[in-house]
Amino acid sequence: MNEGMNAAARLVFNLPKFSHVTPPLFRDLHWLPVAARIKFKTMTLRARLSGDKNAGGGAEEDQEDQQQGEEREAAPAGDTGLGRPDIYKAVFSYQSRDEREMSFREGDLFDVITSRDGDWWAVRKVDPDGRALGSGYVPGNFLKREESVDAQPWYFGKMSRFEAQSHLMCPENKNGAFLVRLSQKGHVGYVLSVKQSRVKHFKVFQSDSDFWVEKEHVFCSLADLVNFYQSHQFSTREPLGQPCKRMEPHPADLSKATVDEWELPKEEFTLQEQLGSGYFADVYRGLWKNQINVAVKVLKAVHGHSLHFSFSPYSFSFLTALSNQEVYQKVASGYRMPCPSSCPNFIYSLMLSCWHAKEAHRPDFKELYDQLCTINSYDICEG
């Protein structure tokens, strides 16, 4: 056995250092699973010889509150036995909405240029050999680091058992559907949740870099564990089926171009059926540029006329200390809030202009911004 382990060590450590592109020869060799199998046999024999009671056995998470003898709090498994550290993988497909964005399909690979723009990342799309195919912006929540467990379709991150049950019991998930999650109870670590007649939860035991749910089978990574049980009987049950269906994320904005745009032309929106109505607004289903579903809130002015899409500072001037009926009566009769004691007169004049009864006399946000930018500390002191 020692000779086998030494051979595995020579195989691993004699490999040339990886660049950001793994040479095709070594990708095709699949040498990591070989080392994993050798380690798997060693761990299995060691567990049998030592009679380790903490070696697993398909224990369900129903007993998750019971502390295990040498159990450790599991950290997220960075090594899945797959991928390259500086490459990201698309976990969902995306259709670009702006000329600066990139369209991509699930599984496409990217080299991230910068993620400093928050929700939108500047990326370079690459092929499996690292050759650049194009560049642009993509929503960052559609990408996961290729080498991390987060990029696996079956990994759902930190999640409670009730959330897992809600996901797995959706009709589109058949019996055998599964997911791996990080329990919200810190001492539990990873849990394998499987849909059968009901959802059952199995603790994934972890020691250093080893993972197992049954003491007879120990693996170097979560990916190796899942791959094994997708083709082998699991704890007297059928092999695992398909990963649980995910809900597709949504970009944080309509597009990269709209990140800093607070107002959009009303011509870009198409109103459909009304979804609801309140005292100050109606809500409609709509389409942005005839492709993106949106909910459009159409504010009502106190005189009963809709403000539609041309939102203005007037929309934010309603009185909150009075009832709705009192607000209507007072504003309709020409009442405006008095100047606060610490408010400069020129600021109050701007406020009154925003509340003008005639829309044409109200400044828009740009006009307000330009006027406010001309104010200096002397004006404030003298106000």
Tab-separated table of C-alpha atoms in Angstrom:
chain	number	residue	atom	x	y	z
A	1	MET	CA	0.000	0.000	0.000
A	2	ASN	CA	2.874	2.387	0.823
A	3	GLU	CA	4.269	1.774	-2.654
A	4	GLY	CA	0.877	2.752	-4.098
A	5	MET	CA	0.795	5.947	-2.077
A	6	ASN	CA	4.374	6.801	-3.074
A	7	ALA	CA	3.490	6.236	-6.716
A	8	ALA	CA	0.524	8.563	-6.359
A	9	ALA	CA	2.716	11.180	-4.691
A	10	ARG	CA	5.267	10.974	-7.529
A	11	LEU	CA	2.471	11.273	-10.070
A	12	VAL	CA	1.072	14.409	-8.408
A	13	PHE	CA	4.279	16.231	-7.511
A	14	ASN	CA	6.125	15.504	-10.746
A	15	LEU	CA	3.479	17.259	-12.800
A	16	PRO	CA	4.560	20.624	-14.241
A	17	LYS	CA	3.113	23.688	-12.515
A	18	PHE	CA	-0.239	24.674	-13.967
A	19	SER	CA	-0.607	27.990	-15.726
A	20	HIS	CA	-4.077	29.507	-16.076
A	21	VAL	CA	-4.576	27.044	-18.932
A	22	THR	CA	-4.342	23.346	-18.097
A	23	PRO	CA	-2.477	21.511	-20.906
A	24	PRO	CA	-4.883	19.265	-22.844
A	25	LEU	CA	-2.746	16.201	-22.108
A	26	PHE	CA	-3.177	16.493	-18.341
A	27	ARG	CA	-6.866	17.394	-18.597
A	28	ASP	CA	-7.451	14.153	-20.471
A	29	LEU	CA	-5.496	12.026	-18.002
A	30	HIS	CA	-7.944	12.682	-15.136
A	31	TRP	CA	-5.144	11.982	-12.668
A	32	LEU	CA	-6.902	13.422	-9.593
A	33	PRO	CA	-9.546	10.672	-9.428
A	34	VAL	CA	-6.709	8.105	-9.527
A	35	ALA	CA	-5.125	9.636	-6.443
A	36	ALA	CA	-8.589	9.889	-4.885
A	37	ARG	CA	-9.210	6.174	-5.383
A	38	ILE	CA	-5.886	5.262	-3.770
A	39	LYS	CA	-6.660	7.545	-0.841
A	40	PHE	CA	-10.196	6.183	-0.666
A	41	LYS	CA	-8.924	2.615	-0.219
A	42	THR	CA	-6.419	3.715	2.406
A	43	MET	CA	-9.022	5.618	4.415
A	44	THR	CA	-11.488	2.744	4.201
A	45	LEU	CA	-8.929	0.249	5.526
A	46	ARG	CA	-7.839	2.672	8.241
A	47	ALA	CA	-11.433	3.152	9.402
A	48	ARG	CA	-12.013	-0.603	9.524
A	49	LEU	CA	-8.784	-1.311	11.429
A	50	SER	CA	-9.367	1.457	13.974
A	51	GLY	CA	-13.065	0.732	14.383
A	52	ASP	CA	-13.685	4.476	14.026
A	53	LYS	CA	-17.252	5.097	15.198
A	54	ASN	CA	-17.107	8.559	13.728
A	55	ALA	CA	-16.622	7.350	10.169
A	56	GLY	CA	-20.147	8.024	9.000
A	57	GLY	CA	-22.778	5.516	8.030
A	58	GLY	CA	-25.443	7.506	6.222
A	59	ALA	CA	-26.682	9.251	9.366
A	60	GLU	CA	-29.601	11.537	8.627
A	61	GLU	CA	-29.575	15.170	9.624
A	62	ASP	CA	-32.591	14.474	11.837
A	63	GLN	CA	-29.987	13.816	14.521
A	64	GLU	CA	-27.937	16.869	13.571
A	65	ASP	CA	-28.115	18.353	17.074
A	66	GLN	CA	-26.112	15.436	18.484
A	67	GLN	CA	-22.442	16.328	18.595
A	68	GLN	CA	-20.168	13.795	16.925
A	69	GLY	CA	-17.046	12.667	18.821
A	70	GLU	CA	-14.327	14.347	16.790
A	71	GLU	CA	-16.621	16.308	14.506
A	72	ARG	CA	-15.321	19.666	13.312
A	73	GLU	CA	-17.135	22.673	11.998
A	74	ALA	CA	-16.877	22.268	8.246
A	75	ALA	CA	-15.494	25.065	6.118
A	76	PRO	CA	-16.643	25.447	2.506
A	77	ALA	CA	-14.832	22.969	0.316
A	78	GLY	CA	-12.700	24.955	-2.099
A	79	ASP	CA	-11.289	21.887	-3.842
A	80	THR	CA	-13.880	20.072	-5.903
A	81	GLY	CA	-11.297	18.204	-7.937
A	82	LEU	CA	-12.219	20.352	-10.924
A	83	GLY	CA	-11.352	23.606	-12.652
A	84	ARG	CA	-8.733	26.341	-12.573
A	85	PRO	CA	-8.413	28.974	-9.845
A	86	ASP	CA	-8.647	32.108	-12.012
A	87	ILE	CA	-11.438	31.051	-14.392
A	88	TYR	CA	-15.151	31.584	-13.781
A	89	LYS	CA	-18.002	29.501	-15.186
A	90	ALA	CA	-21.497	30.660	-16.165
A	91	VAL	CA	-24.074	28.788	-14.090
A	92	PHE	CA	-26.971	30.246	-16.129
A	93	SER	CA	-27.431	31.559	-19.663
A	94	TYR	CA	-27.881	35.292	-20.281
A	95	GLN	CA	-29.060	37.386	-23.233
A	96	SER	CA	-27.382	40.798	-23.474
A	97	ARG	CA	-29.581	43.892	-23.203
A	98	ASP	CA	-27.004	46.525	-24.118
A	99	GLU	CA	-24.161	46.817	-26.639
A	100	ARG	CA	-21.583	46.764	-23.821
A	101	GLU	CA	-22.870	43.468	-22.431
A	102	MET	CA	-22.077	39.926	-23.535
A	103	SER	CA	-24.518	37.107	-24.207
A	104	PHE	CA	-23.451	33.695	-22.935
A	105	ARG	CA	-24.691	30.185	-22.305
A	106	GLU	CA	-24.510	28.034	-19.198
A	107	GLY	CA	-21.054	26.473	-18.940
A	108	ASP	CA	-19.191	29.238	-20.798
A	109	LEU	CA	-15.848	30.223	-19.255
A	110	PHE	CA	-14.628	33.716	-18.357
A	111	ASP	CA	-11.495	35.458	-17.175
A	112	VAL	CA	-12.618	38.313	-14.910
A	113	ILE	CA	-10.895	41.591	-15.768
A	114	THR	CA	-12.454	43.550	-12.912
A	115	SER	CA	-15.413	43.217	-10.570
A	116	ARG	CA	-15.031	46.704	-9.080
A	117	ASP	CA	-18.175	47.906	-10.848
A	118	GLY	CA	-20.275	46.054	-8.289
A	119	ASP	CA	-22.982	43.910	-9.825
A	120	TRP	CA	-21.568	44.143	-13.382
A	121	TRP	CA	-18.196	42.551	-14.084
A	122	ALA	CA	-15.859	43.294	-16.955
A	123	VAL	CA	-14.842	39.891	-18.335
A	124	ARG	CA	-13.025	38.189	-21.164
A	125	LYS	CA	-14.779	35.122	-22.564
A	126	VAL	CA	-12.335	32.243	-23.158
A	127	ASP	CA	-12.432	28.767	-24.653
A	128	PRO	CA	-11.317	25.645	-22.695
A	129	ASP	CA	-7.710	26.278	-23.800
A	130	GLY	CA	-7.748	29.873	-22.536
A	131	ARG	CA	-7.998	31.631	-25.908
A	132	ALA	CA	-9.938	34.909	-25.750
A	133	LEU	CA	-13.255	34.931	-27.617
A	134	GLY	CA	-14.497	38.413	-26.748
A	135	SER	CA	-14.971	40.849	-23.884
A	136	GLY	CA	-17.730	42.882	-22.277
A	137	TYR	CA	-19.860	43.224	-19.161
A	138	VAL	CA	-21.892	40.435	-17.530
A	139	PRO	CA	-23.998	40.232	-14.333
A	140	GLY	CA	-21.667	38.891	-11.654
A	141	ASN	CA	-24.326	36.761	-9.956
A	142	PHE	CA	-24.479	34.539	-13.069
A	143	LEU	CA	-20.834	33.422	-12.644
A	144	LYS	CA	-19.075	31.184	-10.127
A	145	ARG	CA	-15.385	30.387	-9.770
A	146	GLU	CA	-14.775	27.253	-11.839
A	147	GLU	CA	-12.675	25.436	-9.249
A	148	SER	CA	-15.077	26.128	-6.375
A	149	VAL	CA	-17.952	24.004	-5.171
A	150	ASP	CA	-20.261	26.973	-5.890
A	151	ALA	CA	-19.993	26.255	-9.632
A	152	GLN	CA	-21.505	22.789	-9.221
A	153	PRO	CA	-25.177	22.538	-10.293
A	154	TRP	CA	-26.041	20.554	-7.160
A	155	TYR	CA	-24.541	22.958	-4.584
A	156	PHE	CA	-27.007	25.439	-3.072
A	157	GLY	CA	-24.843	27.153	-0.466
A	158	LYS	CA	-26.004	27.925	3.062
A	159	MET	CA	-29.603	26.770	3.400
A	160	SER	CA	-31.981	25.453	6.059
A	161	ARG	CA	-33.576	22.005	5.779
A	162	PHE	CA	-36.977	23.623	5.243
A	163	GLU	CA	-35.692	25.656	2.292
A	164	ALA	CA	-34.138	22.484	0.871
A	165	GLN	CA	-37.445	20.649	1.194
A	166	SER	CA	-39.265	23.520	-0.516
A	167	HIS	CA	-36.847	23.414	-3.464
A	168	LEU	CA	-36.822	19.637	-3.852
A	169	MET	CA	-40.578	19.166	-3.564
A	170	CYS	CA	-41.258	21.358	-6.607
A	171	PRO	CA	-43.081	19.310	-9.292
A	172	GLU	CA	-40.242	19.607	-11.812
A	173	ASN	CA	-37.957	17.634	-9.475
A	174	LYS	CA	-38.433	13.858	-9.802
A	175	ASN	CA	-37.623	11.219	-7.188
A	176	GLY	CA	-33.867	11.017	-6.758
A	177	ALA	CA	-33.379	14.767	-7.188
A	178	PHE	CA	-30.793	16.044	-4.727
A	179	LEU	CA	-28.770	18.997	-3.558
A	180	VAL	CA	-25.794	19.594	-1.276
A	181	ARG	CA	-26.036	22.488	1.146
A	182	LEU	CA	-24.199	24.032	4.057
A	183	SER	CA	-26.381	23.675	7.138
A	184	GLN	CA	-27.375	26.837	8.966
A	185	LYS	CA	-26.347	25.067	12.170
A	186	GLY	CA	-22.636	25.784	12.346
A	187	HIS	CA	-21.575	22.462	13.877
A	188	VAL	CA	-23.285	20.340	11.199
A	189	GLY	CA	-21.396	21.329	8.038
A	190	TYR	CA	-22.471	19.891	4.695
A	191	VAL	CA	-25.739	17.999	4.200
A	192	LEU	CA	-26.926	15.891	1.258
A	193	SER	CA	-30.704	16.331	0.793
A	194	VAL	CA	-32.460	13.763	-1.420
A	195	LYS	CA	-36.063	13.586	-2.651
A	196	GLN	CA	-37.724	10.186	-2.365
A	197	SER	CA	-41.301	9.779	-1.106
A	198	ARG	CA	-40.227	12.609	1.171
A	199	VAL	CA	-37.047	14.635	1.475
A	200	LYS	CA	-34.333	12.965	3.542
A	201	HIS	CA	-31.193	14.666	4.814
A	202	PHE	CA	-27.810	12.983	5.237
A	203	LYS	CA	-24.892	14.568	7.028
A	204	VAL	CA	-21.662	14.708	5.023
A	205	PHE	CA	-18.865	13.970	7.464
A	206	GLN	CA	-15.619	15.845	7.014
A	207	SER	CA	-12.129	15.351	8.373
A	208	ASP	CA	-9.325	17.519	7.025
A	209	SER	CA	-9.836	17.168	3.256
A	210	ASP	CA	-11.932	13.982	3.309
A	211	PHE	CA	-15.700	13.662	2.815
A	212	TRP	CA	-18.057	10.721	3.366
A	213	VAL	CA	-21.644	9.798	4.214
A	214	GLU	CA	-20.889	6.076	4.591
A	215	LYS	CA	-17.752	4.874	6.348
A	216	GLU	CA	-17.054	2.416	3.528
A	217	HIS	CA	-16.583	5.220	0.985
A	218	VAL	CA	-14.298	8.196	1.640
A	219	PHE	CA	-13.526	10.869	-0.966
A	220	CYS	CA	-11.155	13.776	-1.468
A	221	SER	CA	-13.871	16.241	-2.485
A	222	LEU	CA	-17.611	16.787	-2.534
A	223	ALA	CA	-17.548	16.435	-6.320
A	224	ASP	CA	-15.993	12.960	-6.069
A	225	LEU	CA	-18.610	11.970	-3.496
A	226	VAL	CA	-21.533	13.146	-5.648
A	227	ASN	CA	-20.124	11.577	-8.822
A	228	PHE	CA	-19.762	8.233	-7.056
A	229	TYR	CA	-23.335	8.142	-5.721
A	230	GLN	CA	-24.815	9.182	-9.057
A	231	SER	CA	-23.727	5.807	-10.410
A	232	HIS	CA	-23.743	3.634	-7.264
A	233	GLN	CA	-26.472	2.620	-4.861
A	234	PHE	CA	-26.724	5.053	-1.997
A	235	SER	CA	-27.364	3.691	1.520
A	236	THR	CA	-29.614	0.829	0.282
A	237	ARG	CA	-31.385	3.312	-2.005
A	238	GLU	CA	-31.227	3.990	-5.730
A	239	PRO	CA	-28.352	6.133	-7.060
A	240	LEU	CA	-28.788	9.897	-6.944
A	241	GLY	CA	-30.816	11.357	-9.807
A	242	GLN	CA	-30.613	14.822	-11.330
A	243	PRO	CA	-29.546	17.894	-9.333
A	244	CYS	CA	-32.392	19.988	-7.959
A	245	LYS	CA	-33.652	22.628	-10.388
A	246	ARG	CA	-32.396	26.115	-9.589
A	247	MET	CA	-34.259	29.383	-9.785
A	248	GLU	CA	-32.583	31.654	-12.325
A	249	PRO	CA	-31.121	34.814	-10.761
A	250	HIS	CA	-31.924	38.301	-11.981
A	251	PRO	CA	-29.446	41.084	-12.775
A	252	ALA	CA	-29.425	43.886	-10.219
A	253	ASP	CA	-30.399	46.375	-12.956
A	254	LEU	CA	-32.321	46.287	-16.210
A	255	SER	CA	-28.959	46.496	-17.987
A	256	LYS	CA	-25.422	47.806	-17.529
A	257	ALA	CA	-26.497	51.050	-19.215
A	258	THR	CA	-29.251	51.728	-16.657
A	259	VAL	CA	-27.070	51.470	-13.534
A	260	ASP	CA	-26.745	55.254	-13.181
A	261	GLU	CA	-29.926	56.251	-14.999
A	262	TRP	CA	-32.744	57.066	-12.602
A	263	GLU	CA	-35.172	58.058	-15.340
A	264	LEU	CA	-35.866	56.071	-18.499
A	265	PRO	CA	-37.866	57.215	-21.534
A	266	LYS	CA	-41.480	56.146	-21.232
A	267	GLU	CA	-41.313	55.012	-24.880
A	268	GLU	CA	-39.149	52.069	-23.749
A	269	PHE	CA	-42.034	50.636	-21.697
A	270	THR	CA	-45.210	48.891	-22.751
A	271	LEU	CA	-48.042	48.628	-20.228
A	272	GLN	CA	-50.071	45.436	-20.027
A	273	GLU	CA	-52.732	44.369	-17.532
A	274	GLN	CA	-53.198	46.020	-14.153
A	275	LEU	CA	-51.925	43.945	-11.226
A	276	GLY	CA	-53.129	46.036	-8.312
A	277	SER	CA	-54.209	49.456	-7.123
A	278	GLY	CA	-53.612	51.631	-4.073
A	279	TYR	CA	-54.551	55.123	-2.964
A	280	PHE	CA	-51.429	56.702	-4.445
A	281	ALA	CA	-50.513	54.311	-7.268
A	282	ASP	CA	-51.629	51.607	-9.664
A	283	VAL	CA	-49.325	48.683	-10.490
A	284	TYR	CA	-49.179	47.268	-14.015
A	285	ARG	CA	-47.415	44.385	-15.653
A	286	GLY	CA	-45.146	45.765	-18.351
A	287	LEU	CA	-42.328	45.111	-20.789
A	288	TRP	CA	-39.086	47.038	-21.088
A	289	LYS	CA	-37.922	47.214	-24.712
A	290	ASN	CA	-40.468	44.466	-25.483
A	291	GLN	CA	-38.317	41.783	-23.847
A	292	ILE	CA	-37.929	42.218	-20.071
A	293	ASN	CA	-40.872	41.749	-17.696
A	294	VAL	CA	-41.217	44.625	-15.250
A	295	ALA	CA	-43.735	45.905	-12.729
A	296	VAL	CA	-44.616	49.547	-13.384
A	297	LYS	CA	-45.980	51.710	-10.569
A	298	VAL	CA	-48.040	54.584	-11.971
A	299	LEU	CA	-48.331	57.240	-9.279
A	300	LYS	CA	-51.549	59.199	-8.863
A	301	ALA	CA	-51.459	62.918	-8.182
A	302	VAL	CA	-53.890	64.239	-5.594
A	303	HIS	CA	-56.108	65.703	-8.336
A	304	GLY	CA	-56.775	62.247	-9.773
A	305	HIS	CA	-54.431	62.563	-12.776
A	306	SER	CA	-51.773	59.882	-13.267
A	307	LEU	CA	-48.145	60.980	-13.342
A	308	HIS	CA	-47.317	58.022	-15.609
A	309	PHE	CA	-43.586	57.667	-16.306
A	310	SER	CA	-42.433	61.274	-15.985
A	311	PHE	CA	-41.729	61.011	-12.254
A	312	SER	CA	-40.801	64.360	-10.692
A	313	PRO	CA	-39.927	65.802	-7.274
A	314	TYR	CA	-43.668	66.555	-6.942
A	315	SER	CA	-44.199	62.822	-6.431
A	316	PHE	CA	-42.254	62.940	-3.169
A	317	SER	CA	-43.988	65.930	-1.528
A	318	PHE	CA	-47.026	64.293	0.077
A	319	LEU	CA	-47.721	65.156	3.691
A	320	THR	CA	-47.294	62.226	6.054
A	321	ALA	CA	-48.623	63.710	9.316
A	322	LEU	CA	-52.213	63.934	8.032
A	323	SER	CA	-54.766	61.420	6.857
A	324	ASN	CA	-55.144	60.828	3.125
A	325	GLN	CA	-58.407	62.781	2.989
A	326	GLU	CA	-56.901	65.727	4.872
A	327	VAL	CA	-53.911	65.767	2.527
A	328	TYR	CA	-56.177	65.918	-0.494
A	329	GLN	CA	-58.329	68.718	0.871
A	330	LYS	CA	-55.428	70.886	2.040
A	331	VAL	CA	-53.262	70.511	-1.076
A	332	ALA	CA	-56.243	70.991	-3.415
A	333	SER	CA	-57.013	74.268	-1.664
A	334	GLY	CA	-53.470	75.545	-2.227
A	335	TYR	CA	-51.880	74.653	1.098
A	336	ARG	CA	-48.145	73.974	1.158
A	337	MET	CA	-46.021	73.016	4.136
A	338	PRO	CA	-44.476	76.039	5.878
A	339	CYS	CA	-40.750	76.605	5.818
A	340	PRO	CA	-38.979	74.597	8.543
A	341	SER	CA	-37.218	76.747	11.133
A	342	SER	CA	-33.695	75.737	10.083
A	343	CYS	CA	-34.338	75.746	6.329
A	344	PRO	CA	-32.739	78.602	4.282
A	345	ASN	CA	-35.212	80.682	2.308
A	346	PHE	CA	-33.684	79.875	-1.084
A	347	ILE	CA	-34.030	76.150	-0.340
A	348	TYR	CA	-37.653	76.656	0.627
A	349	SER	CA	-38.200	78.516	-2.643
A	350	LEU	CA	-36.925	75.458	-4.485
A	351	MET	CA	-39.296	73.282	-2.470
A	352	LEU	CA	-42.260	75.475	-3.386
A	353	SER	CA	-41.318	75.328	-7.062
A	354	CYS	CA	-41.371	71.527	-6.854
A	355	TRP	CA	-44.913	71.706	-5.451
A	356	HIS	CA	-46.284	74.075	-8.068
A	357	ALA	CA	-49.832	73.167	-9.118
A	358	LYS	CA	-48.912	73.334	-12.803
A	359	GLU	CA	-46.539	70.632	-13.991
A	360	ALA	CA	-44.829	72.904	-16.534
A	361	HIS	CA	-43.578	75.143	-13.716
A	362	ARG	CA	-41.996	72.332	-11.711
A	363	PRO	CA	-38.226	71.704	-12.108
A	364	ASP	CA	-37.051	68.224	-12.986
A	365	PHE	CA	-34.248	66.439	-11.140
A	366	LYS	CA	-31.550	67.787	-13.469
A	367	GLU	CA	-32.642	71.384	-12.944
A	368	LEU	CA	-32.714	70.836	-9.200
A	369	TYR	CA	-29.253	69.302	-9.282
A	370	ASP	CA	-27.834	72.230	-11.277
A	371	GLN	CA	-29.347	74.755	-8.880
A	372	LEU	CA	-28.184	72.913	-5.775
A	373	CYS	CA	-24.653	72.622	-7.165
A	374	THR	CA	-24.403	76.426	-7.241
A	375	ILE	CA	-24.969	76.635	-3.492
A	376	ASN	CA	-21.908	77.269	-1.327
A	377	SER	CA	-21.340	77.345	2.404
A	378	TYR	CA	-21.721	81.151	2.462
A	379	ASP	CA	-25.212	80.890	0.984
A	380	ILE	CA	-26.180	78.371	3.648
A	381	CYS	CA	-24.893	80.554	6.489
A	382	GLU	CA	-26.606	83.642	5.093
A	383	GLY	CA	-29.811	81.776	4.238
